[in-house]
Amino acid sequence: MMDDTMKCKDQMSKSGRTVFGYYTISSVQGASHVKDHTPCQDAYAFLNDGGCDHPFIMAIADGHGDKRYDMSQYGSELASKVAVKLLRRFYEELKDSHTLLFRSFRDDFPKHLIREWREEVLNHATDYGVDIEKPSEVFTRYGTTLLVALVTKEEILIGQLGDGDAVLVDGQGNCTTPFLQDDSLLGSATYSLSSTEASRFWKAARMDYPTQTQFLALSTDGLSNCFEDDDNFHKFMNSLYLNLKKSGPISEYEGLSNILFHYSQRGSGDDITLAAIELIGSKVGESPNPVGNVKEVKVANPQSSVEKEAAGNKELDDDMPKMAEESLQKHEGSPIIHLSSKPDEESINLLFSRKDREI
């Protein structure tokens, strides 16, 4: 059993307010990583330009923990930064057409993302003196997952490659997840940006901006793996949201990192990153419309190798808005596989009552 006196030594937090609502982002080094003196392999990035005509973007990434992925802490950082920068570019190019924006986010964005991430990885590896003669081996060493969300006054786009969780919690405590887990994967296996056909595994969803206040949270799998099943994980997310609201604007709560580390200690032991925004009800500055259904697609990549993808890069750049071939598959999966049990719902209430103490 892990030492309860262990402290989180590597944590980062950001919080604030946008025109869409308050946000908070926290990333903590996992308890097992503290014990083993392993760095935090999670990372996040976000964009808050302000104003209802500008998007709010957040991205979180989880570097793989195996020894083969010894540079993954840098891979996750590069992935989150590239994702935010690129998603802003896509939005500026296509914001006048919601249809084209989503189609491009679904079909073209992952190809651009993976290409630019690989370029950044090779640049980083060169700077660090890493041999890049075999690029595929370098990409593996930097392997990471990615979750992104784009919030505008009209809609919300969510994208995912690999594991992690995107959850929407409404005012009644109901949780909605746009993506189901892939039942073709075993145990802790996950898809990765380092895969030669990574864009095949990109998942994208969109929803109308909600008419009622909702809590949108992205989290790395170190959090959901602290729970026996997805039902208990969703109960935790609901309790978290309710307690954040009780303590005032979620951006002003300073104890989130301690709560996340507490669960890492008693659950997965893994790094945990949580990025959340409380979306104010109704469209920003406009009359409310009904909430749209969350739609999910899984895109079959028409390109079958890194070489084919590289050959098509110029065409993608010349015609970013071009619709990809409509070969879509509905994604079905099985319940999330979790590694350990959780403290009951009362535990989180206790943690909030002790928010001035370090756990």
mmCIF file of C-alpha atoms in Angstrom:
data_model
loop_
_atom_site.group_PDB
_atom_site.id
_atom_site.type_symbol
_atom_site.label_atom_id
_atom_site.label_comp_id
_atom_site.label_asym_id
_atom_site.label_seq_id
_atom_site.Cartn_x
_atom_site.Cartn_y
_atom_site.Cartn_z
ATOM 1 C CA MET A 1 0.000 0.000 0.000
ATOM 2 C CA MET A 2 1.254 3.477 -0.858
ATOM 3 C CA ASP A 3 2.429 5.781 1.904
ATOM 4 C CA ASP A 4 -0.415 8.185 2.762
ATOM 5 C CA THR A 5 2.103 10.888 3.640
ATOM 6 C CA MET A 6 3.459 10.971 0.086
ATOM 7 C CA LYS A 7 3.135 14.402 -1.493
ATOM 8 C CA CYS A 8 2.636 15.377 -5.094
ATOM 9 C CA LYS A 9 5.870 17.034 -6.161
ATOM 10 C CA ASP A 10 5.082 17.818 -9.787
ATOM 11 C CA GLN A 11 1.823 19.611 -10.451
ATOM 12 C CA MET A 12 0.567 22.391 -12.688
ATOM 13 C CA SER A 13 -2.691 24.300 -12.537
ATOM 14 C CA LYS A 14 -4.372 27.047 -14.533
ATOM 15 C CA SER A 15 -7.781 28.615 -14.123
ATOM 16 C CA GLY A 16 -9.776 31.615 -15.224
ATOM 17 C CA ARG A 17 -12.882 32.850 -16.950
ATOM 18 C CA THR A 18 -14.030 33.012 -20.542
ATOM 19 C CA VAL A 19 -17.200 34.399 -22.064
ATOM 20 C CA PHE A 20 -18.443 30.781 -22.081
ATOM 21 C CA GLY A 21 -17.859 30.195 -18.347
ATOM 22 C CA TYR A 22 -15.230 29.448 -15.715
ATOM 23 C CA TYR A 23 -12.507 26.917 -16.429
ATOM 24 C CA THR A 24 -9.897 25.042 -14.422
ATOM 25 C CA ILE A 25 -7.061 22.750 -15.512
ATOM 26 C CA SER A 26 -4.899 20.685 -13.196
ATOM 27 C CA SER A 27 -2.152 18.145 -13.898
ATOM 28 C CA VAL A 28 -0.481 16.099 -11.169
ATOM 29 C CA GLN A 29 2.350 13.616 -11.035
ATOM 30 C CA GLY A 30 1.029 10.154 -10.199
ATOM 31 C CA ALA A 31 1.677 8.653 -6.792
ATOM 32 C CA SER A 32 3.575 5.706 -8.281
ATOM 33 C CA HIS A 33 5.664 8.134 -10.336
ATOM 34 C CA VAL A 34 6.532 10.086 -7.198
ATOM 35 C CA LYS A 35 7.582 6.852 -5.510
ATOM 36 C CA ASP A 36 9.676 5.730 -8.506
ATOM 37 C CA HIS A 37 11.051 9.217 -9.255
ATOM 38 C CA THR A 38 9.440 9.157 -12.694
ATOM 39 C CA PRO A 39 8.430 12.511 -14.218
ATOM 40 C CA CYS A 40 4.835 13.399 -14.974
ATOM 41 C CA GLN A 41 4.084 12.303 -18.537
ATOM 42 C CA ASP A 42 0.802 14.212 -18.845
ATOM 43 C CA ALA A 43 0.590 17.661 -20.415
ATOM 44 C CA TYR A 44 -2.011 20.248 -21.345
ATOM 45 C CA ALA A 45 -2.403 23.412 -23.395
ATOM 46 C CA PHE A 46 -5.283 25.831 -23.853
ATOM 47 C CA LEU A 47 -6.322 28.992 -25.689
ATOM 48 C CA ASN A 48 -8.464 31.714 -24.128
ATOM 49 C CA ASP A 49 -8.682 34.671 -26.518
ATOM 50 C CA GLY A 50 -11.760 36.178 -24.868
ATOM 51 C CA GLY A 51 -14.916 37.429 -26.550
ATOM 52 C CA CYS A 52 -17.794 35.407 -27.968
ATOM 53 C CA ASP A 53 -16.347 35.604 -31.480
ATOM 54 C CA HIS A 54 -13.243 33.689 -30.407
ATOM 55 C CA PRO A 55 -13.049 30.018 -29.393
ATOM 56 C CA PHE A 56 -11.935 28.475 -26.137
ATOM 57 C CA ILE A 57 -9.680 25.477 -26.806
ATOM 58 C CA MET A 58 -8.218 22.943 -24.397
ATOM 59 C CA ALA A 59 -6.079 19.876 -25.037
ATOM 60 C CA ILE A 60 -4.669 17.212 -22.740
ATOM 61 C CA ALA A 61 -2.173 14.474 -23.610
ATOM 62 C CA ASP A 62 -0.932 11.375 -21.798
ATOM 63 C CA GLY A 63 2.551 10.126 -22.655
ATOM 64 C CA HIS A 64 2.936 6.357 -22.562
ATOM 65 C CA GLY A 65 4.585 5.006 -19.444
ATOM 66 C CA ASP A 66 6.570 2.004 -20.676
ATOM 67 C CA LYS A 67 10.369 2.189 -20.957
ATOM 68 C CA ARG A 68 10.060 2.113 -24.747
ATOM 69 C CA TYR A 69 8.450 5.566 -24.509
ATOM 70 C CA ASP A 70 11.248 7.241 -22.570
ATOM 71 C CA MET A 71 10.646 10.630 -24.252
ATOM 72 C CA SER A 72 6.866 10.579 -23.897
ATOM 73 C CA GLN A 73 6.776 13.424 -21.385
ATOM 74 C CA TYR A 74 7.998 15.627 -24.242
ATOM 75 C CA GLY A 75 5.734 13.930 -26.761
ATOM 76 C CA SER A 76 2.637 14.809 -24.726
ATOM 77 C CA GLU A 77 3.721 18.418 -24.331
ATOM 78 C CA LEU A 78 4.354 18.777 -28.047
ATOM 79 C CA ALA A 79 1.031 17.091 -28.875
ATOM 80 C CA SER A 80 -1.075 19.393 -26.698
ATOM 81 C CA LYS A 81 0.630 22.536 -27.996
ATOM 82 C CA VAL A 82 0.426 21.503 -31.646
ATOM 83 C CA ALA A 83 -3.249 20.549 -31.234
ATOM 84 C CA VAL A 84 -4.266 23.932 -29.808
ATOM 85 C CA LYS A 85 -2.294 25.889 -32.401
ATOM 86 C CA LEU A 86 -3.626 23.815 -35.292
ATOM 87 C CA LEU A 87 -7.230 23.781 -34.088
ATOM 88 C CA ARG A 88 -7.184 27.566 -33.847
ATOM 89 C CA ARG A 89 -5.923 27.701 -37.443
ATOM 90 C CA PHE A 90 -8.668 25.360 -38.634
ATOM 91 C CA TYR A 91 -11.293 27.421 -36.841
ATOM 92 C CA GLU A 92 -10.129 30.702 -38.368
ATOM 93 C CA GLU A 93 -10.141 29.154 -41.846
ATOM 94 C CA LEU A 94 -13.575 27.528 -41.593
ATOM 95 C CA LYS A 95 -15.582 29.373 -38.922
ATOM 96 C CA ASP A 96 -18.106 30.659 -41.470
ATOM 97 C CA SER A 97 -19.276 27.127 -42.248
ATOM 98 C CA HIS A 98 -20.139 24.816 -39.359
ATOM 99 C CA THR A 99 -20.507 21.889 -41.746
ATOM 100 C CA LEU A 100 -17.067 22.340 -43.282
ATOM 101 C CA LEU A 101 -15.491 22.998 -39.890
ATOM 102 C CA PHE A 102 -16.699 19.709 -38.435
ATOM 103 C CA ARG A 103 -15.945 17.693 -41.570
ATOM 104 C CA SER A 104 -12.442 19.107 -41.656
ATOM 105 C CA PHE A 105 -12.011 18.515 -37.913
ATOM 106 C CA ARG A 106 -13.171 14.948 -38.398
ATOM 107 C CA ASP A 107 -11.298 14.087 -41.601
ATOM 108 C CA ASP A 108 -8.385 16.469 -42.200
ATOM 109 C CA PHE A 109 -7.375 17.712 -38.748
ATOM 110 C CA PRO A 110 -5.863 14.397 -37.536
ATOM 111 C CA LYS A 111 -3.644 14.130 -40.627
ATOM 112 C CA HIS A 112 -2.317 17.663 -40.152
ATOM 113 C CA LEU A 113 -1.973 17.093 -36.416
ATOM 114 C CA ILE A 114 0.088 13.929 -36.761
ATOM 115 C CA ARG A 115 2.274 15.418 -39.465
ATOM 116 C CA GLU A 116 3.044 18.569 -37.471
ATOM 117 C CA TRP A 117 3.555 16.581 -34.261
ATOM 118 C CA ARG A 118 6.079 14.368 -36.022
ATOM 119 C CA GLU A 119 7.942 17.408 -37.328
ATOM 120 C CA GLU A 120 8.100 18.866 -33.818
ATOM 121 C CA VAL A 121 9.241 15.510 -32.407
ATOM 122 C CA LEU A 122 12.117 15.252 -34.879
ATOM 123 C CA ASN A 123 13.140 18.854 -34.158
ATOM 124 C CA HIS A 124 13.043 18.186 -30.431
ATOM 125 C CA ALA A 125 14.951 14.912 -30.789
ATOM 126 C CA THR A 126 17.640 16.645 -32.845
ATOM 127 C CA ASP A 127 18.027 19.340 -30.194
ATOM 128 C CA TYR A 128 18.398 16.638 -27.528
ATOM 129 C CA GLY A 129 20.973 14.695 -29.507
ATOM 130 C CA VAL A 130 18.654 11.768 -30.239
ATOM 131 C CA ASP A 131 19.533 9.715 -33.320
ATOM 132 C CA ILE A 132 16.758 10.332 -35.886
ATOM 133 C CA GLU A 133 18.047 7.978 -38.572
ATOM 134 C CA LYS A 134 15.011 5.745 -37.944
ATOM 135 C CA PRO A 135 12.100 8.204 -37.492
ATOM 136 C CA SER A 136 9.509 5.552 -36.632
ATOM 137 C CA GLU A 137 11.566 4.501 -33.610
ATOM 138 C CA VAL A 138 11.854 8.119 -32.526
ATOM 139 C CA PHE A 139 8.077 8.610 -32.790
ATOM 140 C CA THR A 140 7.558 5.526 -30.615
ATOM 141 C CA ARG A 141 9.803 6.950 -27.901
ATOM 142 C CA TYR A 142 7.644 10.113 -27.867
ATOM 143 C CA GLY A 143 4.348 8.190 -27.954
ATOM 144 C CA THR A 144 1.259 9.866 -26.473
ATOM 145 C CA THR A 145 -2.529 10.056 -26.564
ATOM 146 C CA LEU A 146 -4.565 13.237 -27.091
ATOM 147 C CA LEU A 147 -7.956 14.731 -26.189
ATOM 148 C CA VAL A 148 -9.116 18.139 -27.465
ATOM 149 C CA ALA A 149 -12.198 20.350 -27.176
ATOM 150 C CA LEU A 150 -13.152 23.467 -29.132
ATOM 151 C CA VAL A 151 -15.890 25.642 -27.595
ATOM 152 C CA THR A 152 -17.621 28.358 -29.641
ATOM 153 C CA LYS A 153 -20.857 30.290 -29.181
ATOM 154 C CA GLU A 154 -22.534 27.921 -31.638
ATOM 155 C CA GLU A 155 -21.104 24.483 -30.968
ATOM 156 C CA ILE A 156 -18.591 22.246 -29.222
ATOM 157 C CA LEU A 157 -16.200 19.933 -31.055
ATOM 158 C CA ILE A 158 -14.443 17.100 -29.215
ATOM 159 C CA GLY A 159 -11.698 14.892 -30.640
ATOM 160 C CA GLN A 160 -9.767 11.943 -29.268
ATOM 161 C CA LEU A 161 -6.900 9.661 -30.228
ATOM 162 C CA GLY A 162 -6.123 7.007 -27.649
ATOM 163 C CA ASP A 163 -7.523 6.612 -24.147
ATOM 164 C CA GLY A 164 -8.827 9.235 -21.743
ATOM 165 C CA ASP A 165 -12.333 10.502 -21.039
ATOM 166 C CA ALA A 166 -14.589 13.304 -22.197
ATOM 167 C CA VAL A 167 -17.649 13.803 -19.966
ATOM 168 C CA LEU A 168 -20.535 16.285 -19.960
ATOM 169 C CA VAL A 169 -22.426 16.683 -16.672
ATOM 170 C CA ASP A 170 -25.769 18.532 -16.680
ATOM 171 C CA GLY A 171 -27.521 20.288 -13.806
ATOM 172 C CA GLN A 172 -29.395 17.100 -12.855
ATOM 173 C CA GLY A 173 -26.183 15.101 -12.540
ATOM 174 C CA ASN A 174 -26.631 13.189 -15.792
ATOM 175 C CA CYS A 175 -23.369 12.314 -17.543
ATOM 176 C CA THR A 176 -22.950 12.092 -21.305
ATOM 177 C CA THR A 177 -19.874 10.625 -22.974
ATOM 178 C CA PRO A 178 -19.423 11.219 -26.708
ATOM 179 C CA PHE A 179 -17.095 8.254 -27.132
ATOM 180 C CA LEU A 180 -17.219 4.619 -26.100
ATOM 181 C CA GLN A 181 -14.062 2.652 -25.424
ATOM 182 C CA ASP A 182 -12.738 0.357 -28.155
ATOM 183 C CA ASP A 183 -13.347 -3.286 -27.280
ATOM 184 C CA SER A 184 -10.614 -4.414 -29.685
ATOM 185 C CA LEU A 185 -7.959 -3.284 -27.203
ATOM 186 C CA LEU A 186 -6.811 -5.445 -24.316
ATOM 187 C CA GLY A 187 -5.908 -4.304 -20.808
ATOM 188 C CA SER A 188 -4.101 -0.970 -20.747
ATOM 189 C CA ALA A 189 -3.333 -0.930 -24.496
ATOM 190 C CA THR A 190 -4.248 2.269 -26.330
ATOM 191 C CA TYR A 191 -3.915 3.977 -29.683
ATOM 192 C CA SER A 192 -1.091 6.470 -30.047
ATOM 193 C CA LEU A 193 0.046 9.422 -32.128
ATOM 194 C CA SER A 194 3.212 7.422 -32.752
ATOM 195 C CA SER A 195 1.348 4.778 -34.789
ATOM 196 C CA THR A 196 2.060 4.787 -38.523
ATOM 197 C CA GLU A 197 -1.689 4.909 -39.191
ATOM 198 C CA ALA A 198 -2.682 6.994 -36.203
ATOM 199 C CA SER A 199 -5.246 9.143 -38.050
ATOM 200 C CA ARG A 200 -7.391 6.028 -38.629
ATOM 201 C CA PHE A 201 -8.125 5.945 -34.901
ATOM 202 C CA TRP A 202 -9.155 9.586 -34.547
ATOM 203 C CA LYS A 203 -12.674 10.038 -33.148
ATOM 204 C CA ALA A 204 -14.630 13.267 -33.498
ATOM 205 C CA ALA A 205 -17.953 14.500 -32.101
ATOM 206 C CA ARG A 206 -19.940 17.730 -32.192
ATOM 207 C CA MET A 207 -22.855 19.146 -30.236
ATOM 208 C CA ASP A 208 -24.754 22.403 -30.228
ATOM 209 C CA TYR A 209 -23.788 24.839 -27.506
ATOM 210 C CA PRO A 210 -25.977 23.789 -24.538
ATOM 211 C CA THR A 211 -29.068 25.748 -23.501
ATOM 212 C CA GLN A 212 -28.578 24.709 -19.878
ATOM 213 C CA THR A 213 -25.447 24.986 -17.753
ATOM 214 C CA GLN A 214 -23.179 21.987 -18.210
ATOM 215 C CA PHE A 215 -19.797 20.869 -16.968
ATOM 216 C CA LEU A 216 -17.449 19.683 -19.718
ATOM 217 C CA ALA A 217 -14.403 17.761 -18.515
ATOM 218 C CA LEU A 218 -11.506 16.099 -20.298
ATOM 219 C CA SER A 219 -9.326 13.762 -18.245
ATOM 220 C CA THR A 220 -6.451 11.374 -18.820
ATOM 221 C CA ASP A 221 -7.108 7.736 -17.995
ATOM 222 C CA GLY A 222 -5.215 7.987 -14.705
ATOM 223 C CA LEU A 223 -8.453 9.377 -13.247
ATOM 224 C CA SER A 224 -11.054 6.935 -14.593
ATOM 225 C CA ASN A 225 -8.745 4.021 -13.779
ATOM 226 C CA CYS A 226 -9.204 4.858 -10.083
ATOM 227 C CA PHE A 227 -12.774 3.534 -10.259
ATOM 228 C CA GLU A 228 -14.333 0.100 -10.538
ATOM 229 C CA ASP A 229 -16.509 0.994 -13.524
ATOM 230 C CA ASP A 230 -17.763 3.891 -15.593
ATOM 231 C CA ASP A 231 -20.862 4.311 -13.429
ATOM 232 C CA ASN A 232 -18.743 5.060 -10.349
ATOM 233 C CA PHE A 233 -16.509 7.320 -12.413
ATOM 234 C CA HIS A 234 -19.549 9.312 -13.559
ATOM 235 C CA LYS A 235 -20.795 9.582 -9.977
ATOM 236 C CA PHE A 236 -17.419 11.023 -9.070
ATOM 237 C CA MET A 237 -17.581 13.549 -11.918
ATOM 238 C CA ASN A 238 -21.042 14.649 -10.818
ATOM 239 C CA SER A 239 -19.898 14.986 -7.179
ATOM 240 C CA LEU A 240 -16.830 16.891 -8.300
ATOM 241 C CA TYR A 241 -18.930 19.363 -10.256
ATOM 242 C CA LEU A 242 -21.435 19.877 -7.437
ATOM 243 C CA ASN A 243 -18.694 20.476 -4.883
ATOM 244 C CA LEU A 244 -16.798 22.819 -7.167
ATOM 245 C CA LYS A 245 -19.973 24.875 -7.540
ATOM 246 C CA LYS A 246 -20.528 24.940 -3.779
ATOM 247 C CA SER A 247 -17.064 26.376 -3.253
ATOM 248 C CA GLY A 248 -17.711 29.255 -5.685
ATOM 249 C CA PRO A 249 -16.536 29.704 -9.290
ATOM 250 C CA ILE A 250 -14.637 26.583 -10.288
ATOM 251 C CA SER A 251 -11.712 28.733 -11.384
ATOM 252 C CA GLU A 252 -11.187 29.902 -7.786
ATOM 253 C CA TYR A 253 -10.898 26.471 -6.190
ATOM 254 C CA GLU A 254 -7.274 25.805 -5.278
ATOM 255 C CA GLY A 255 -7.514 22.261 -3.936
ATOM 256 C CA LEU A 256 -8.182 20.332 -7.139
ATOM 257 C CA SER A 257 -4.588 19.151 -7.511
ATOM 258 C CA ASN A 258 -4.676 17.650 -4.019
ATOM 259 C CA ILE A 259 -7.933 15.850 -4.782
ATOM 260 C CA LEU A 260 -6.512 14.369 -7.971
ATOM 261 C CA PHE A 261 -3.359 13.242 -6.201
ATOM 262 C CA HIS A 262 -5.448 11.732 -3.408
ATOM 263 C CA TYR A 263 -7.239 9.546 -5.956
ATOM 264 C CA SER A 264 -3.979 8.635 -7.668
ATOM 265 C CA GLN A 265 -2.634 7.448 -4.287
ATOM 266 C CA ARG A 266 -5.621 5.258 -3.557
ATOM 267 C CA GLY A 267 -6.369 4.197 -7.114
ATOM 268 C CA SER A 268 -4.373 4.035 -10.329
ATOM 269 C CA GLY A 269 -1.087 5.552 -9.092
ATOM 270 C CA ASP A 270 -0.868 7.198 -12.523
ATOM 271 C CA ASP A 271 -0.459 10.840 -13.530
ATOM 272 C CA ILE A 272 -3.822 12.623 -13.734
ATOM 273 C CA THR A 273 -4.804 15.665 -15.772
ATOM 274 C CA LEU A 274 -8.272 17.218 -15.658
ATOM 275 C CA ALA A 275 -9.351 20.122 -17.863
ATOM 276 C CA ALA A 276 -12.877 21.399 -17.246
ATOM 277 C CA ILE A 277 -15.124 24.313 -18.120
ATOM 278 C CA GLU A 278 -18.529 25.185 -16.675
ATOM 279 C CA LEU A 279 -20.517 26.229 -19.737
ATOM 280 C CA ILE A 280 -23.114 28.893 -19.008
ATOM 281 C CA GLY A 281 -26.632 28.091 -20.171
ATOM 282 C CA SER A 282 -27.928 29.185 -23.600
ATOM 283 C CA LYS A 283 -25.926 30.479 -26.520
ATOM 284 C CA VAL A 284 -23.577 33.294 -25.716
ATOM 285 C CA GLY A 285 -25.222 36.598 -26.668
ATOM 286 C CA GLU A 286 -28.055 34.957 -28.602
ATOM 287 C CA SER A 287 -31.463 33.363 -28.096
ATOM 288 C CA PRO A 288 -31.174 29.766 -26.922
ATOM 289 C CA ASN A 289 -31.790 26.822 -29.247
ATOM 290 C CA PRO A 290 -32.418 23.196 -28.258
ATOM 291 C CA VAL A 291 -29.393 21.142 -27.303
ATOM 292 C CA GLY A 292 -28.297 18.941 -30.184
ATOM 293 C CA ASN A 293 -27.518 15.277 -29.860
ATOM 294 C CA VAL A 294 -23.868 14.339 -29.518
ATOM 295 C CA LYS A 295 -22.806 12.629 -32.732
ATOM 296 C CA GLU A 296 -19.781 10.393 -32.992
ATOM 297 C CA VAL A 297 -17.934 9.128 -36.022
ATOM 298 C CA LYS A 298 -14.865 7.027 -36.573
ATOM 299 C CA VAL A 299 -13.104 7.801 -39.815
ATOM 300 C CA ALA A 300 -11.447 5.131 -41.920
ATOM 301 C CA ASN A 301 -8.173 6.584 -43.132
ATOM 302 C CA PRO A 302 -7.939 6.362 -46.944
ATOM 303 C CA GLN A 303 -4.142 6.434 -46.616
ATOM 304 C CA SER A 304 -2.461 3.240 -45.476
ATOM 305 C CA SER A 305 1.097 4.288 -44.646
ATOM 306 C CA VAL A 306 3.294 7.138 -43.486
ATOM 307 C CA GLU A 307 4.675 7.456 -47.013
ATOM 308 C CA LYS A 308 1.212 7.886 -48.567
ATOM 309 C CA GLU A 309 0.275 10.424 -45.902
ATOM 310 C CA ALA A 310 3.452 12.400 -46.559
ATOM 311 C CA ALA A 311 2.782 12.352 -50.296
ATOM 312 C CA GLY A 312 -0.673 13.802 -49.688
ATOM 313 C CA ASN A 313 0.448 16.605 -47.398
ATOM 314 C CA LYS A 314 0.701 19.194 -50.174
ATOM 315 C CA GLU A 315 -2.804 18.408 -51.371
ATOM 316 C CA LEU A 316 -4.148 18.800 -47.823
ATOM 317 C CA ASP A 317 -2.436 22.162 -47.437
ATOM 318 C CA ASP A 318 -3.757 23.404 -50.779
ATOM 319 C CA ASP A 319 -7.342 22.435 -49.983
ATOM 320 C CA MET A 320 -7.855 22.261 -46.212
ATOM 321 C CA PRO A 321 -11.681 22.554 -46.352
ATOM 322 C CA LYS A 322 -12.038 19.695 -48.830
ATOM 323 C CA MET A 323 -14.336 16.988 -47.574
ATOM 324 C CA ALA A 324 -12.763 13.577 -47.016
ATOM 325 C CA GLU A 325 -14.392 10.533 -48.562
ATOM 326 C CA GLU A 326 -17.615 9.672 -46.728
ATOM 327 C CA SER A 327 -16.533 6.246 -45.500
ATOM 328 C CA LEU A 328 -17.689 6.543 -41.902
ATOM 329 C CA GLN A 329 -18.267 3.866 -39.329
ATOM 330 C CA LYS A 330 -20.411 4.070 -36.221
ATOM 331 C CA HIS A 331 -18.213 3.328 -33.208
ATOM 332 C CA GLU A 332 -19.274 0.723 -30.695
ATOM 333 C CA GLY A 333 -17.356 -0.375 -27.640
ATOM 334 C CA SER A 334 -17.448 -2.097 -24.283
ATOM 335 C CA PRO A 335 -17.448 -0.655 -20.753
ATOM 336 C CA ILE A 336 -14.215 0.878 -19.605
ATOM 337 C CA ILE A 337 -11.755 -1.508 -17.962
ATOM 338 C CA HIS A 338 -10.732 -0.079 -14.594
ATOM 339 C CA LEU A 339 -7.890 -1.137 -12.383
ATOM 340 C CA SER A 340 -9.032 -0.504 -8.827
ATOM 341 C CA SER A 341 -11.875 0.604 -6.597
ATOM 342 C CA LYS A 342 -12.659 4.087 -5.360
ATOM 343 C CA PRO A 343 -13.529 5.691 -2.041
ATOM 344 C CA ASP A 344 -17.286 6.204 -1.843
ATOM 345 C CA GLU A 345 -19.042 9.422 -2.847
ATOM 346 C CA GLU A 346 -18.725 10.752 0.700
ATOM 347 C CA SER A 347 -14.947 10.896 0.298
ATOM 348 C CA ILE A 348 -15.007 13.777 -2.127
ATOM 349 C CA ASN A 349 -17.259 15.794 0.197
ATOM 350 C CA LEU A 350 -14.701 15.233 2.952
ATOM 351 C CA LEU A 351 -11.889 16.356 0.688
ATOM 352 C CA PHE A 352 -13.668 19.594 -0.103
ATOM 353 C CA SER A 353 -14.287 20.261 3.573
ATOM 354 C CA ARG A 354 -10.510 19.952 4.056
ATOM 355 C CA LYS A 355 -9.579 22.149 1.103
ATOM 356 C CA ASP A 356 -7.222 24.322 3.157
ATOM 357 C CA ARG A 357 -5.171 21.292 4.189
ATOM 358 C CA GLU A 358 -2.642 19.502 2.042
ATOM 359 C CA ILE A 359 -3.500 15.862 1.632
#
